[in-house]
Amino acid sequence: MFAGKFNASVELDLRSLRQNESSAENGLSLASDPAGIVNFLDMINNLKGDSGRGYYMQMVIGTPGQTLNILVDTGSSNFAVAGAAHPYITHYFNRALSNTYQTSGRGVAVKYTQGEWEGELGTDRITIPQGPSGTITINIAAILTSEGFFLPGINWQGILGLAYPLLARPDPSVEPFFNSVVRQTGIPDVFSLQMCGAGVSASTTADPAGGSLIMGGVEPTLYRGSVWYTPVLEEWYYQVEVLKLEVGDQNLNLDCKEYNSDKAIVDSGTTLLRLPVNVFSAVVEAIMQTSLIDDFSSGFFDGTKLACWMRGETPWRLFPKMSIYLRATNTSLSFRITVLPQLYIQPVTNIDGTLDCFRFGISPSANGLVIGATVMEGFYVIFDRAQKRVGFAVSTCAENGGVPFAEIAGPFLAEGIASDCTRGVSLREPVMWVIAYALMGICGLVLIILLIMLILPCRRHRDGEITDESSLVRHRIK
């Protein structure tokens, strides 16, 4: 155990979506674009990076164009780029050099699970060398100050939020990037993502070809087998419904509401599989029971230690598979996505050329279950916003020697599971907004009453002196 921290083909039909249903859960959005606006083959391998440093794509911003690498994040909704120098980035977007940049005069601030930034909202034109043809005008936030957002060793200078408008800051009126692309180009409201960093060490110095972001549909050469879809429950994050978890063949047997507390989302911007604390503890316990390792340090599971083996040894045979059951679009059915240990026991570094060290790709979460890169790297994930669903199929790039690191199976009857595993969980963010605004209104009303009390003539006793009560109010306000 090593103690320490480590930073680690088809084209698009713009006229209509053609559904090719080979099974109840196997719908695809495939077609061709005679105008040549979008060619999915041009988008293959348009991402670089890995789960430890993020997956990013190249974009050209402004007039004349400035080229930046932009992190792909399905867990936020703002398009933001560095607007000032920072020690951990090589260059930034210089607004003064762009003839087409227009400021809105509004400030914006965004906080993530890790890191935050503040900046200025504006608009500008962008082109994507390996994306839809043409120039698109989008809302852009220039990051002027940040904390814990840009990290050592990264090779990106901005973030592309691909979630829904409800998460946009400072409010949902700021149209997100992909909404602008769909509106201005007419492509279907679908994008799909393949992330190819499975098995890549976080200490690798060069960035490999990290995957593909297909805008407008599905590229069938990037997956094998069937595509299974789960409904998007609420259009803010890509919120889905998890029915149960298994470690090996062992069902954790938790109430399904535990898995969805306070939400379960699919988020490419999160490195690990994050589980609610109770679920995480149950998973660790099950792994320790089914693993072939007799005595394992808890430091490995809480992220404070790495596990190291002699170089060339493969530790994955010592660990079980893990499966997540998702509700299918036919809500009486479910399907399961299974990750092999190659996805959640992750290589990060080697020591003196003799030891290979690994980290645990799962962590506890205080704000819901997050299907992050640890799981997504095993699958081709389809964000079919037009039909309000997320699809999973086994990725063609998550394998070794022809053996895939992920599996998918179904259908399974969802009997014995609550019809709604999200009911009764913690309040979601939109509800919290309503409560916050209501409390602000109440506070404002109280403040007005207090001001009126100060302005109105004070009641006096017959001797003309201020009463003790009114005097107290006045002096406390001061």
Short mmCIF file of C-alpha atoms in Angstrom, two decimals:
data_model
loop_
_atom_site.label_atom_id
_atom_site.label_comp_id
_atom_site.label_asym_id
_atom_site.label_seq_id
_atom_site.Cartn_x
_atom_site.Cartn_y
_atom_site.Cartn_z
CA MET A 1 0.00 0.00 0.00
CA PHE A 2 1.38 3.37 -1.02
CA ALA A 3 0.21 6.29 1.12
CA GLY A 4 -0.20 9.67 -0.50
CA LYS A 5 -2.22 11.67 -3.01
CA PHE A 6 -1.97 11.57 -6.77
CA ASN A 7 -3.22 14.28 -9.11
CA ALA A 8 -3.97 12.62 -11.32
CA SER A 9 -20.58 5.51 -40.61
CA VAL A 10 -23.13 7.40 -41.01
CA GLU A 11 -23.94 11.01 -41.57
CA LEU A 12 -26.80 13.03 -40.21
CA ASP A 13 -30.26 13.54 -41.70
CA LEU A 14 -31.33 17.08 -40.84
CA ARG A 15 -34.90 16.41 -41.98
CA SER A 16 -35.97 13.71 -39.55
CA LEU A 17 -34.78 11.08 -37.14
CA ARG A 18 -35.25 7.55 -38.40
CA GLN A 19 -35.82 5.01 -35.65
CA ASN A 20 -34.31 1.57 -36.14
CA GLU A 21 -35.81 -0.56 -33.37
CA SER A 22 -34.30 -4.05 -33.18
CA SER A 23 -35.72 -4.58 -29.68
CA ALA A 24 -37.92 -2.74 -27.24
CA GLU A 25 -34.89 -0.91 -25.82
CA ASN A 26 -32.70 -0.76 -28.93
CA GLY A 27 -33.66 2.50 -30.60
CA LEU A 28 -31.04 4.36 -32.62
CA SER A 29 -30.95 7.77 -34.26
CA LEU A 30 -29.13 7.22 -37.54
CA ALA A 31 -29.17 8.98 -40.91
CA SER A 32 -27.35 11.05 -43.54
CA ASP A 33 -26.97 14.73 -44.31
CA PRO A 34 -26.95 15.41 -48.06
CA ALA A 35 -25.90 19.00 -47.41
CA GLY A 36 -22.74 17.83 -45.67
CA ILE A 37 -23.28 19.97 -42.56
CA VAL A 38 -22.50 17.05 -40.25
CA ASN A 39 -20.51 13.88 -40.85
CA PHE A 40 -20.17 11.63 -37.84
CA LEU A 41 -16.97 10.09 -39.17
CA ASP A 42 -15.34 13.54 -38.96
CA MET A 43 -16.12 13.61 -35.23
CA ILE A 44 -14.51 10.28 -34.34
CA ASN A 45 -11.49 10.79 -32.06
CA ASN A 46 -12.26 14.49 -31.60
CA LEU A 47 -11.58 14.15 -27.86
CA LYS A 48 -8.29 13.82 -26.04
CA GLY A 49 -7.50 13.20 -22.39
CA ASP A 50 -8.54 10.63 -19.79
CA SER A 51 -10.70 10.38 -16.69
CA GLY A 52 -7.98 11.72 -14.38
CA ARG A 53 -7.37 14.91 -16.35
CA GLY A 54 -10.68 15.20 -18.16
CA TYR A 55 -11.77 14.73 -21.76
CA TYR A 56 -11.52 17.80 -23.96
CA MET A 57 -11.98 18.91 -27.56
CA GLN A 58 -10.50 21.68 -29.65
CA MET A 59 -12.56 24.78 -30.45
CA VAL A 60 -11.82 28.03 -32.26
CA ILE A 61 -13.33 31.07 -30.53
CA GLY A 62 -13.73 34.67 -31.74
CA THR A 63 -12.66 36.64 -34.82
CA PRO A 64 -9.86 36.12 -35.69
CA GLY A 65 -10.05 32.67 -34.16
CA GLN A 66 -8.26 31.69 -30.95
CA THR A 67 -7.81 27.93 -30.45
CA LEU A 68 -8.52 26.48 -27.02
CA ASN A 69 -9.08 23.01 -25.58
CA ILE A 70 -12.46 22.70 -23.87
CA LEU A 71 -13.39 20.12 -21.21
CA VAL A 72 -16.57 18.14 -21.99
CA ASP A 73 -18.94 18.08 -18.99
CA THR A 74 -22.47 16.65 -19.00
CA GLY A 75 -22.94 17.75 -15.37
CA SER A 76 -23.10 21.53 -15.91
CA SER A 77 -24.59 23.97 -18.44
CA ASN A 78 -22.25 26.94 -18.88
CA PHE A 79 -19.73 27.33 -21.69
CA ALA A 80 -16.77 29.04 -20.01
CA VAL A 81 -13.16 29.71 -21.00
CA ALA A 82 -10.18 31.23 -19.25
CA GLY A 83 -10.35 34.98 -19.80
CA ALA A 84 -7.13 35.78 -17.94
CA ALA A 85 -3.75 34.18 -17.30
CA HIS A 86 -3.46 31.37 -14.75
CA PRO A 87 -0.38 29.43 -13.55
CA TYR A 88 -1.79 26.06 -14.64
CA ILE A 89 -2.82 26.96 -18.21
CA THR A 90 -0.68 27.84 -21.21
CA HIS A 91 -2.99 30.39 -22.85
CA TYR A 92 -6.42 31.99 -22.54
CA PHE A 93 -9.15 33.66 -24.60
CA ASN A 94 -8.27 37.32 -25.08
CA ARG A 95 -11.60 39.10 -25.50
CA ALA A 96 -9.92 42.33 -26.63
CA LEU A 97 -8.49 40.57 -29.69
CA SER A 98 -11.88 39.29 -30.91
CA ASN A 99 -13.87 41.62 -33.18
CA THR A 100 -17.04 39.63 -32.59
CA TYR A 101 -17.01 39.35 -28.79
CA GLN A 102 -19.83 41.25 -27.10
CA THR A 103 -20.10 41.59 -23.35
CA SER A 104 -23.50 41.37 -21.67
CA GLY A 105 -22.30 43.40 -18.71
CA ARG A 106 -23.39 40.59 -16.37
CA GLY A 107 -21.22 38.72 -13.93
CA VAL A 108 -21.44 34.97 -13.43
CA ALA A 109 -20.13 32.51 -10.84
CA VAL A 110 -20.22 28.70 -10.90
CA LYS A 111 -19.29 26.17 -8.21
CA TYR A 112 -18.56 22.53 -8.99
CA THR A 113 -17.99 19.48 -6.79
CA GLN A 114 -14.34 20.48 -7.07
CA GLY A 115 -13.42 24.06 -7.89
CA GLU A 116 -15.22 27.28 -8.70
CA TRP A 117 -14.82 30.36 -10.87
CA GLU A 118 -16.18 33.86 -11.44
CA GLY A 119 -16.23 35.87 -14.63
CA GLU A 120 -18.08 37.93 -17.21
CA LEU A 121 -20.88 36.83 -19.54
CA GLY A 122 -20.77 37.64 -23.23
CA THR A 123 -21.33 36.18 -26.69
CA ASP A 124 -18.99 35.24 -29.52
CA ARG A 125 -18.67 33.00 -32.54
CA ILE A 126 -17.14 29.55 -32.40
CA THR A 127 -16.20 26.83 -34.86
CA ILE A 128 -15.42 23.21 -34.06
CA PRO A 129 -12.75 21.70 -36.34
CA GLN A 130 -14.08 18.16 -35.77
CA GLY A 131 -17.73 19.04 -35.30
CA PRO A 132 -20.70 20.48 -37.19
CA SER A 133 -19.66 22.71 -40.10
CA GLY A 134 -20.12 26.45 -39.92
CA THR A 135 -19.95 29.17 -37.30
CA ILE A 136 -22.22 29.26 -34.26
CA THR A 137 -22.89 32.20 -31.94
CA ILE A 138 -22.96 31.11 -28.32
CA ASN A 139 -23.08 32.45 -24.78
CA ILE A 140 -19.60 32.42 -23.33
CA ALA A 141 -18.32 33.14 -19.85
CA ALA A 142 -14.81 34.56 -19.54
CA ILE A 143 -13.27 33.14 -16.35
CA LEU A 144 -11.42 35.95 -14.58
CA THR A 145 -10.80 34.38 -11.16
CA SER A 146 -10.95 30.77 -10.04
CA GLU A 147 -10.10 28.48 -7.15
CA GLY A 148 -9.42 24.75 -7.51
CA PHE A 149 -10.80 24.74 -11.05
CA PHE A 150 -7.67 24.74 -13.22
CA LEU A 151 -5.33 22.03 -11.93
CA PRO A 152 -1.67 21.10 -12.50
CA GLY A 153 -1.08 18.90 -15.53
CA ILE A 154 -4.31 19.67 -17.40
CA ASN A 155 -4.31 20.55 -21.08
CA TRP A 156 -7.63 22.38 -21.32
CA GLN A 157 -8.53 26.04 -20.86
CA GLY A 158 -12.32 25.97 -20.58
CA ILE A 159 -15.41 23.88 -19.94
CA LEU A 160 -18.31 22.87 -22.18
CA GLY A 161 -21.44 22.31 -20.09
CA LEU A 162 -23.81 19.98 -21.96
CA ALA A 163 -26.64 19.73 -19.41
CA TYR A 164 -30.02 21.48 -19.53
CA PRO A 165 -30.79 25.24 -19.20
CA LEU A 166 -32.05 24.83 -15.63
CA LEU A 167 -28.44 24.48 -14.45
CA ALA A 168 -27.16 27.52 -16.38
CA ARG A 169 -25.79 30.39 -14.31
CA PRO A 170 -26.65 33.03 -13.32
CA ASP A 171 -30.13 31.84 -14.46
CA PRO A 172 -31.77 29.55 -17.06
CA SER A 173 -32.14 32.42 -19.56
CA VAL A 174 -28.47 31.85 -20.49
CA GLU A 175 -28.87 29.41 -23.39
CA PRO A 176 -26.41 26.49 -23.08
CA PHE A 177 -24.01 25.58 -25.86
CA PHE A 178 -25.77 22.52 -27.28
CA ASN A 179 -29.17 24.25 -27.24
CA SER A 180 -27.59 26.97 -29.40
CA VAL A 181 -26.07 24.40 -31.76
CA VAL A 182 -29.41 22.62 -32.23
CA ARG A 183 -31.32 25.88 -32.76
CA GLN A 184 -28.85 27.39 -35.23
CA THR A 185 -27.95 24.28 -37.28
CA GLY A 186 -31.17 22.27 -37.10
CA ILE A 187 -29.42 19.06 -36.07
CA PRO A 188 -31.41 16.63 -33.88
CA ASP A 189 -31.25 17.24 -30.15
CA VAL A 190 -28.99 14.21 -29.56
CA PHE A 191 -25.31 13.80 -28.76
CA SER A 192 -23.29 10.74 -27.84
CA LEU A 193 -20.04 10.22 -26.03
CA GLN A 194 -17.27 7.63 -26.10
CA MET A 195 -14.47 8.02 -23.55
CA CYS A 196 -11.45 5.80 -24.19
CA GLY A 197 -9.25 6.21 -21.12
CA ALA A 198 -9.95 2.81 -19.54
CA GLY A 199 -6.68 1.27 -18.39
CA VAL A 200 -4.63 4.41 -19.16
CA SER A 201 -2.33 5.43 -16.31
CA ALA A 202 -2.96 8.92 -14.92
CA SER A 203 0.81 9.46 -14.90
CA THR A 204 1.07 9.14 -18.69
CA THR A 205 2.68 12.34 -19.93
CA ALA A 206 1.24 12.39 -23.44
CA ASP A 207 -2.51 12.66 -23.95
CA PRO A 208 -3.87 9.72 -25.98
CA ALA A 209 -6.73 10.01 -28.46
CA GLY A 210 -9.33 10.09 -25.73
CA GLY A 211 -12.62 9.43 -27.49
CA SER A 212 -15.44 10.96 -29.48
CA LEU A 213 -18.24 13.48 -28.97
CA ILE A 214 -20.81 12.92 -31.73
CA MET A 215 -23.15 15.90 -32.05
CA GLY A 216 -26.47 15.19 -33.73
CA GLY A 217 -26.89 11.45 -33.36
CA VAL A 218 -25.22 8.06 -32.97
CA GLU A 219 -22.16 6.57 -34.67
CA PRO A 220 -22.62 2.75 -34.80
CA THR A 221 -18.90 1.95 -35.21
CA LEU A 222 -18.29 3.17 -31.65
CA TYR A 223 -20.27 0.44 -29.89
CA ARG A 224 -21.16 -3.23 -30.13
CA GLY A 225 -24.37 -5.07 -29.32
CA SER A 226 -27.64 -3.45 -28.29
CA VAL A 227 -28.37 0.02 -26.98
CA TRP A 228 -30.46 0.17 -23.81
CA TYR A 229 -32.24 3.37 -22.78
CA THR A 230 -33.26 4.72 -19.40
CA PRO A 231 -35.59 7.74 -19.02
CA VAL A 232 -34.33 11.16 -18.00
CA LEU A 233 -36.46 11.86 -14.94
CA GLU A 234 -35.93 15.59 -14.78
CA GLU A 235 -34.28 17.94 -17.26
CA TRP A 236 -31.60 19.68 -15.23
CA TYR A 237 -28.78 17.16 -14.80
CA TYR A 238 -29.19 13.94 -16.77
CA GLN A 239 -31.04 12.40 -13.85
CA VAL A 240 -31.83 8.69 -14.08
CA GLU A 241 -33.33 6.07 -11.75
CA VAL A 242 -31.12 3.38 -10.22
CA LEU A 243 -33.03 0.31 -9.02
CA LYS A 244 -30.30 -1.76 -7.39
CA LEU A 245 -26.57 -2.51 -7.22
CA GLU A 246 -24.77 -5.82 -7.22
CA VAL A 247 -21.17 -6.67 -6.32
CA GLY A 248 -20.32 -9.94 -8.02
CA ASP A 249 -23.58 -11.87 -7.74
CA GLN A 250 -24.43 -10.28 -4.39
CA ASN A 251 -27.38 -7.88 -4.29
CA LEU A 252 -26.75 -5.09 -1.78
CA ASN A 253 -30.44 -5.33 -0.79
CA LEU A 254 -30.77 -1.66 0.06
CA ASP A 255 -33.98 0.32 -0.34
CA CYS A 256 -33.83 1.65 -3.90
CA LYS A 257 -34.41 5.17 -2.57
CA GLU A 258 -30.92 4.93 -1.03
CA TYR A 259 -29.38 4.75 -4.51
CA ASN A 260 -31.24 7.86 -5.66
CA SER A 261 -30.67 10.07 -2.63
CA ASP A 262 -30.74 12.92 -3.44
CA LYS A 263 -30.39 12.22 -7.15
CA ALA A 264 -28.64 9.84 -9.55
CA ILE A 265 -27.02 11.47 -12.59
CA VAL A 266 -24.77 10.69 -15.56
CA ASP A 267 -21.84 13.12 -15.51
CA SER A 268 -18.77 12.96 -17.76
CA GLY A 269 -17.12 15.73 -15.74
CA THR A 270 -16.88 13.56 -12.63
CA THR A 271 -13.86 11.27 -12.56
CA LEU A 272 -15.11 8.51 -10.26
CA LEU A 273 -18.26 6.54 -9.60
CA ARG A 274 -19.65 8.43 -6.60
CA LEU A 275 -22.11 6.72 -4.28
CA PRO A 276 -24.22 7.95 -1.34
CA VAL A 277 -22.38 7.23 1.90
CA ASN A 278 -24.52 4.25 2.95
CA VAL A 279 -24.31 2.72 -0.51
CA PHE A 280 -20.55 3.27 -0.65
CA SER A 281 -20.07 1.52 2.69
CA ALA A 282 -22.17 -1.44 1.50
CA VAL A 283 -20.19 -1.68 -1.74
CA VAL A 284 -16.83 -1.64 0.07
CA GLU A 285 -18.04 -4.29 2.50
CA ALA A 286 -19.23 -6.50 -0.36
CA ILE A 287 -15.94 -6.07 -2.25
CA MET A 288 -13.94 -6.99 0.83
CA GLN A 289 -16.09 -10.11 1.30
CA THR A 290 -15.84 -11.27 -2.32
CA SER A 291 -12.28 -10.16 -3.09
CA LEU A 292 -9.51 -12.75 -3.16
CA ILE A 293 -7.39 -10.46 -0.94
CA ASP A 294 -7.53 -11.56 2.70
CA ASP A 295 -6.34 -8.41 4.42
CA PHE A 296 -6.86 -5.10 2.62
CA SER A 297 -6.09 -1.65 4.03
CA SER A 298 -9.09 0.64 4.42
CA GLY A 299 -6.85 3.45 3.17
CA PHE A 300 -7.22 2.08 -0.34
CA PHE A 301 -10.99 2.43 -0.25
CA ASP A 302 -11.04 5.91 1.30
CA GLY A 303 -8.56 7.22 -1.29
CA THR A 304 -5.61 7.91 1.02
CA LYS A 305 -3.48 5.00 -0.24
CA LEU A 306 -2.62 3.32 -3.51
CA ALA A 307 -2.40 -0.46 -3.89
CA CYS A 308 0.79 -1.63 -5.62
CA TRP A 309 1.76 -4.93 -7.21
CA MET A 310 4.94 -6.12 -8.87
CA ARG A 311 5.11 -4.80 -12.40
CA GLY A 312 3.37 -7.09 -14.85
CA GLU A 313 0.99 -8.58 -12.31
CA THR A 314 -2.72 -8.07 -12.96
CA PRO A 315 -4.71 -7.33 -9.78
CA TRP A 316 -8.08 -7.27 -11.56
CA ARG A 317 -8.58 -11.03 -11.17
CA LEU A 318 -8.71 -10.43 -7.41
CA PHE A 319 -11.79 -8.19 -7.54
CA PRO A 320 -15.47 -8.78 -8.46
CA LYS A 321 -17.59 -7.22 -11.17
CA MET A 322 -20.08 -4.52 -10.18
CA SER A 323 -23.51 -3.97 -11.74
CA ILE A 324 -25.92 -1.03 -11.74
CA TYR A 325 -29.57 -1.73 -12.61
CA LEU A 326 -31.38 1.14 -14.36
CA ARG A 327 -35.09 1.46 -15.03
CA ALA A 328 -35.86 0.89 -18.72
CA THR A 329 -38.11 3.07 -20.87
CA ASN A 330 -40.71 0.37 -20.31
CA THR A 331 -40.93 1.18 -16.62
CA SER A 332 -41.91 -2.35 -15.62
CA LEU A 333 -38.50 -3.53 -16.85
CA SER A 334 -34.88 -2.83 -16.04
CA PHE A 335 -31.45 -3.49 -17.54
CA ARG A 336 -28.03 -3.69 -15.98
CA ILE A 337 -24.71 -2.14 -16.87
CA THR A 338 -21.74 -4.05 -15.49
CA VAL A 339 -18.21 -2.76 -15.00
CA LEU A 340 -15.29 -5.12 -14.64
CA PRO A 341 -12.48 -4.42 -12.15
CA GLN A 342 -10.39 -3.00 -15.02
CA LEU A 343 -12.62 0.07 -14.82
CA TYR A 344 -12.77 0.70 -11.07
CA ILE A 345 -9.27 -0.53 -10.07
CA GLN A 346 -7.38 2.15 -11.97
CA PRO A 347 -3.65 2.36 -12.77
CA VAL A 348 -2.15 5.71 -11.74
CA THR A 349 1.63 5.38 -11.54
CA ASN A 350 4.61 3.08 -11.21
CA ILE A 351 7.39 3.22 -8.62
CA ASP A 352 11.03 2.71 -9.64
CA GLY A 353 9.92 0.69 -12.64
CA THR A 354 9.19 -2.31 -10.41
CA LEU A 355 5.73 -1.60 -8.96
CA ASP A 356 2.43 -0.75 -10.66
CA CYS A 357 0.11 1.22 -8.39
CA PHE A 358 -3.67 1.52 -8.58
CA ARG A 359 -6.40 3.63 -7.02
CA PHE A 360 -10.01 2.82 -6.11
CA GLY A 361 -12.29 4.39 -8.73
CA ILE A 362 -15.28 4.74 -6.39
CA SER A 363 -15.83 7.36 -3.69
CA PRO A 364 -18.51 8.41 -1.19
CA SER A 365 -20.80 11.32 -2.06
CA ALA A 366 -22.84 13.71 0.05
CA ASN A 367 -24.97 14.92 -2.86
CA GLY A 368 -26.18 11.88 -4.78
CA LEU A 369 -25.05 9.01 -6.96
CA VAL A 370 -22.91 10.07 -9.91
CA ILE A 371 -22.21 7.74 -12.83
CA GLY A 372 -18.90 9.35 -13.75
CA ALA A 373 -16.00 8.45 -16.01
CA THR A 374 -15.18 5.27 -14.05
CA VAL A 375 -18.38 3.73 -15.47
CA MET A 376 -18.81 5.79 -18.65
CA GLU A 377 -15.42 4.67 -20.02
CA GLY A 378 -16.90 1.20 -20.48
CA PHE A 379 -19.85 2.37 -22.56
CA TYR A 380 -20.93 4.43 -25.52
CA VAL A 381 -23.41 6.80 -23.87
CA ILE A 382 -26.19 8.43 -25.88
CA PHE A 383 -27.84 11.60 -24.55
CA ASP A 384 -31.10 11.54 -26.52
CA ARG A 385 -32.57 14.82 -25.33
CA ALA A 386 -35.22 14.74 -28.07
CA GLN A 387 -36.79 11.64 -26.50
CA LYS A 388 -35.74 12.44 -22.93
CA ARG A 389 -33.59 9.36 -22.39
CA VAL A 390 -29.98 8.21 -21.91
CA GLY A 391 -28.71 5.16 -23.78
CA PHE A 392 -25.88 2.74 -22.96
CA ALA A 393 -24.06 0.28 -25.22
CA VAL A 394 -20.73 -1.50 -24.76
CA SER A 395 -17.91 0.69 -26.08
CA THR A 396 -15.54 -0.60 -28.76
CA CYS A 397 -12.54 1.07 -27.10
CA ALA A 398 -12.93 -0.37 -23.58
CA GLU A 399 -11.31 -3.74 -24.08
CA ASN A 400 -8.03 -5.62 -23.96
CA GLY A 401 -7.24 -8.49 -26.30
CA GLY A 402 -10.81 -8.48 -27.56
CA VAL A 403 -12.21 -8.87 -24.04
CA PRO A 404 -14.51 -5.93 -23.10
CA PHE A 405 -14.25 -4.18 -19.73
CA ALA A 406 -18.02 -3.71 -19.56
CA GLU A 407 -21.21 -5.70 -20.10
CA ILE A 408 -24.86 -4.89 -20.60
CA ALA A 409 -27.85 -7.20 -20.23
CA GLY A 410 -31.65 -7.19 -20.02
CA PRO A 411 -34.53 -7.02 -19.84
CA PHE A 412 -35.27 -7.90 -16.23
CA LEU A 413 -38.60 -7.54 -14.51
CA ALA A 414 -38.60 -4.68 -12.01
CA GLU A 415 -40.97 -6.57 -9.70
CA GLY A 416 -40.34 -6.22 -6.00
CA ILE A 417 -38.92 -2.73 -6.57
CA ALA A 418 -40.82 0.47 -5.80
CA SER A 419 -42.59 2.03 -8.77
CA ASP A 420 -40.75 5.28 -8.01
CA CYS A 421 -37.36 5.00 -6.33
CA THR A 422 -36.95 8.78 -6.29
CA ARG A 423 -40.06 9.65 -4.30
CA GLY A 424 -39.29 10.93 -0.83
CA VAL A 425 -35.61 11.67 -1.48
CA SER A 426 -34.08 15.03 -0.62
CA LEU A 427 -35.40 18.18 -2.25
CA ARG A 428 -33.98 18.87 -5.68
CA GLU A 429 -32.26 22.09 -6.57
CA PRO A 430 -35.23 23.69 -8.46
CA VAL A 431 -37.44 23.17 -5.40
CA MET A 432 -34.74 24.68 -3.22
CA TRP A 433 -34.70 27.72 -5.52
CA VAL A 434 -38.45 28.22 -4.97
CA ILE A 435 -38.00 27.94 -1.20
CA ALA A 436 -35.05 30.33 -1.31
CA TYR A 437 -37.02 32.95 -3.25
CA ALA A 438 -39.97 32.56 -0.86
CA LEU A 439 -37.70 33.09 2.15
CA MET A 440 -36.17 36.12 0.46
CA GLY A 441 -39.67 37.53 -0.02
CA ILE A 442 -40.53 36.98 3.64
CA CYS A 443 -37.27 38.61 4.73
CA GLY A 444 -38.01 41.58 2.47
CA LEU A 445 -41.50 41.95 3.96
CA VAL A 446 -40.10 41.88 7.50
CA LEU A 447 -37.52 44.50 6.56
CA ILE A 448 -40.23 46.78 5.15
CA ILE A 449 -42.26 46.45 8.36
CA LEU A 450 -39.21 47.32 10.44
CA LEU A 451 -38.48 50.39 8.29
CA ILE A 452 -42.09 51.54 8.66
CA MET A 453 -41.77 51.18 12.42
CA LEU A 454 -38.68 53.38 12.38
CA ILE A 455 -40.27 56.05 10.18
CA LEU A 456 -43.63 56.34 11.95
CA PRO A 457 -43.77 58.74 14.95
CA CYS A 458 -42.94 56.86 18.11
CA ARG A 459 -45.71 56.31 20.63
CA ARG A 460 -45.08 58.34 23.80
CA HIS A 461 -46.31 58.25 27.36
CA ARG A 462 -48.20 61.20 28.67
CA ASP A 463 -44.91 62.58 30.02
CA GLY A 464 -43.55 62.68 26.44
CA GLU A 465 -40.81 60.08 26.84
CA ILE A 466 -40.16 57.19 24.42
CA THR A 467 -41.37 53.86 25.77
CA ASP A 468 -38.83 51.22 26.68
CA GLU A 469 -40.15 48.92 23.93
CA SER A 470 -39.75 51.39 21.07
CA SER A 471 -36.39 52.52 22.40
CA LEU A 472 -35.17 48.93 22.37
CA VAL A 473 -36.21 48.44 18.75
CA ARG A 474 -34.55 51.64 17.64
CA HIS A 475 -31.25 50.99 19.33
CA ARG A 476 -31.07 47.35 18.24
CA ILE A 477 -31.55 48.44 14.62
CA LYS A 478 -28.73 50.93 15.00
#
